[in-house]
CSV table of C-alpha atoms and ligand atoms in Angstrom, one decimal:
chain,number,residue,atom,x,y,z
X,1,UNK,CA,-20.7,-3.0,-17.6
X,2,UNK,CA,-22.3,-6.1,-16.0
X,3,UNK,CA,-23.4,-5.7,-12.2
X,4,UNK,CA,-25.2,-7.7,-9.7
X,5,UNK,CA,-25.5,-11.6,-9.9
X,6,UNK,CA,-24.6,-12.0,-13.5
X,7,UNK,CA,-21.6,-9.8,-13.2
X,8,UNK,CA,-20.3,-11.8,-10.1
X,9,UNK,CA,-20.9,-15.0,-12.0
X,10,UNK,CA,-18.9,-13.7,-15.0
X,11,UNK,CA,-16.1,-12.8,-12.9
X,12,UNK,CA,-15.9,-15.9,-11.0
X,13,UNK,CA,-15.9,-17.7,-14.3
X,14,UNK,CA,-13.0,-15.5,-15.5
X,15,UNK,CA,-11.1,-16.1,-12.2
X,16,UNK,CA,-11.6,-19.9,-12.3
X,17,UNK,CA,-9.7,-19.7,-15.8
X,18,UNK,CA,-6.6,-18.4,-14.1
X,19,UNK,CA,-6.3,-21.6,-11.9
X,20,UNK,CA,-4.1,-23.4,-14.2
X,21,UNK,CA,-1.6,-20.5,-14.4
X,22,UNK,CA,-1.7,-20.0,-10.5
X,23,UNK,CA,-1.1,-23.6,-9.9
X,24,UNK,CA,2.0,-23.3,-12.0
X,25,UNK,CA,3.2,-20.1,-10.3
X,26,UNK,CA,2.5,-21.3,-6.8
X,27,UNK,CA,3.7,-24.8,-7.2
X,28,UNK,CA,0.3,-25.7,-5.5
X,29,UNK,CA,1.4,-23.9,-2.4
X,30,UNK,CA,-0.4,-21.2,-0.7
X,31,UNK,CA,1.6,-18.0,-1.9
X,32,UNK,CA,1.4,-16.5,1.5
X,33,UNK,CA,1.9,-19.1,4.1
X,34,UNK,CA,3.5,-21.8,1.9
X,35,UNK,CA,1.0,-24.5,2.9
X,36,UNK,CA,0.8,-27.5,0.6
X,37,UNK,CA,-1.7,-30.3,0.1
X,38,UNK,CA,-4.6,-27.9,0.9
X,39,UNK,CA,-7.3,-26.5,-1.2
X,40,UNK,CA,-6.2,-23.2,-2.9
X,41,UNK,CA,-8.5,-20.3,-3.7
X,42,UNK,CA,-8.0,-17.4,-6.0
X,43,UNK,CA,-8.1,-14.1,-4.1
X,44,UNK,CA,-8.3,-10.9,-6.2
X,45,UNK,CA,-6.5,-7.9,-4.7
X,46,UNK,CA,-8.5,-4.6,-4.3
X,47,UNK,CA,-9.2,-2.4,-6.0
X,48,UNK,CA,-11.0,-4.7,-8.6
X,49,UNK,CA,-10.5,-3.6,-12.2
X,50,UNK,CA,-13.0,-3.8,-14.8
X,51,UNK,CA,-11.8,-7.3,-15.6
X,52,UNK,CA,-9.7,-9.6,-13.4
X,53,UNK,CA,-6.3,-10.4,-14.5
X,54,UNK,CA,-3.9,-13.0,-13.3
X,55,UNK,CA,-1.3,-10.7,-12.0
X,56,UNK,CA,-3.8,-9.1,-9.8
X,57,UNK,CA,-4.7,-12.3,-8.1
X,58,UNK,CA,-2.8,-14.6,-5.4
X,59,UNK,CA,-3.5,-18.2,-4.8
X,60,UNK,CA,-4.0,-18.7,-1.1
X,61,UNK,CA,-5.3,-21.4,1.3
X,62,UNK,CA,-8.6,-21.2,3.2
X,63,UNK,CA,-7.0,-20.0,6.4
X,64,UNK,CA,-5.3,-17.1,4.9
X,65,UNK,CA,-8.2,-16.2,2.8
X,66,UNK,CA,-10.5,-16.2,5.9
X,67,UNK,CA,-8.4,-13.8,7.8
X,68,UNK,CA,-7.8,-11.5,4.9
X,69,UNK,CA,-11.5,-11.1,4.3
X,70,UNK,CA,-12.7,-11.2,7.9
X,71,UNK,CA,-10.1,-9.0,9.7
X,72,UNK,CA,-11.7,-9.5,13.0
X,73,UNK,CA,-10.6,-13.2,12.8
X,74,UNK,CA,-7.1,-12.4,12.2
X,75,UNK,CA,-4.7,-14.4,14.4
X,76,UNK,CA,-1.5,-12.3,14.6
X,77,UNK,CA,1.0,-15.0,15.3
X,78,UNK,CA,-0.3,-16.9,12.2
X,79,UNK,CA,1.3,-14.1,10.0
X,80,UNK,CA,4.8,-14.6,11.1
X,81,UNK,CA,4.8,-16.5,7.4
X,82,UNK,CA,4.9,-13.0,5.8
X,83,UNK,CA,8.6,-13.0,6.9
X,84,UNK,CA,9.0,-15.2,3.7
X,85,UNK,CA,6.1,-14.0,1.6
X,86,UNK,CA,7.4,-10.4,1.7
X,87,UNK,CA,10.3,-11.6,-0.7
X,88,UNK,CA,8.2,-13.4,-3.2
X,89,UNK,CA,8.8,-12.8,-6.6
X,90,UNK,CA,5.2,-12.2,-7.4
X,91,UNK,CA,4.2,-8.5,-7.0
X,92,UNK,CA,0.6,-9.1,-5.9
X,93,UNK,CA,2.2,-11.3,-3.1
X,94,UNK,CA,4.3,-8.6,-2.1
X,95,UNK,CA,1.6,-6.1,-2.0
X,96,UNK,CA,-0.7,-8.3,-0.1
X,97,UNK,CA,2.0,-9.1,2.4
X,98,UNK,CA,2.8,-5.3,3.0
X,99,UNK,CA,-1.1,-4.7,3.5
X,100,UNK,CA,-1.4,-7.4,6.0
X,101,UNK,CA,1.7,-6.2,7.8
X,102,UNK,CA,0.0,-2.7,8.1
X,103,UNK,CA,-2.9,-4.4,9.5
X,104,UNK,CA,-0.7,-6.2,12.2
X,105,UNK,CA,1.0,-3.0,13.0
X,106,UNK,CA,-2.4,-1.5,13.6
X,107,UNK,CA,-3.0,-4.6,16.0
X,108,UNK,CA,0.2,-3.5,18.0
X,109,UNK,CA,2.5,-6.3,16.5
X,110,UNK,CA,5.9,-5.0,16.9
X,111,UNK,CA,7.6,-7.7,14.9
X,112,UNK,CA,5.4,-6.5,12.0
X,113,UNK,CA,6.5,-3.1,12.4
X,114,UNK,CA,10.2,-4.3,12.2
X,115,UNK,CA,9.5,-6.4,9.2
X,116,UNK,CA,7.7,-3.5,7.6
X,117,UNK,CA,10.7,-1.4,8.1
X,118,UNK,CA,12.9,-3.5,6.0
X,119,UNK,CA,10.2,-4.1,3.4
X,120,UNK,CA,10.7,-2.6,-0.1
X,121,UNK,CA,8.2,-2.2,-2.8
X,122,UNK,CA,8.9,-0.8,-6.1
X,123,UNK,CA,7.1,2.7,-6.5
X,124,UNK,CA,4.3,1.5,-8.6
X,125,UNK,CA,3.7,-1.3,-6.2
X,126,UNK,CA,3.9,0.9,-3.2
X,127,UNK,CA,1.1,2.9,-4.9
X,128,UNK,CA,-0.9,-0.2,-5.5
X,129,UNK,CA,-0.4,-1.1,-1.8
X,130,UNK,CA,-2.0,2.0,-0.8
X,131,UNK,CA,-5.0,1.9,-3.1
X,132,UNK,CA,-7.3,-0.4,-0.8
X,133,UNK,CA,-7.6,-1.6,2.7
L,1,LIG,ZN1,-2.2,-19.7,3.4
């Protein structure tokens, strides 16, 4: 198994190969907030497997990316977009939406609590959603 800088480089390299598939899947819009005409980045959901795989990734904008990776920068009202993302056909988007809703519930966002009550994940996705964060 590769670790350190080499390993990270290798991983980034593999992730960049998913871009083509992700552009198609997302129709070039952020898979969480639906923003178009912006730079989209590949975000790999935790926990990371030995090798990255495209179904474990989402294609999202910089604002979403920043708030996911820096929870202290989270702007709760921004995440109303999860209202739509939650019903995405892409499992990784569903899982990430549920994780973000849980975070928002922790931040006393009652609307997020309501939304989460209506959310439904397939059992294996539910399990995945609990594996990190
Ligand atoms: Zn976004």
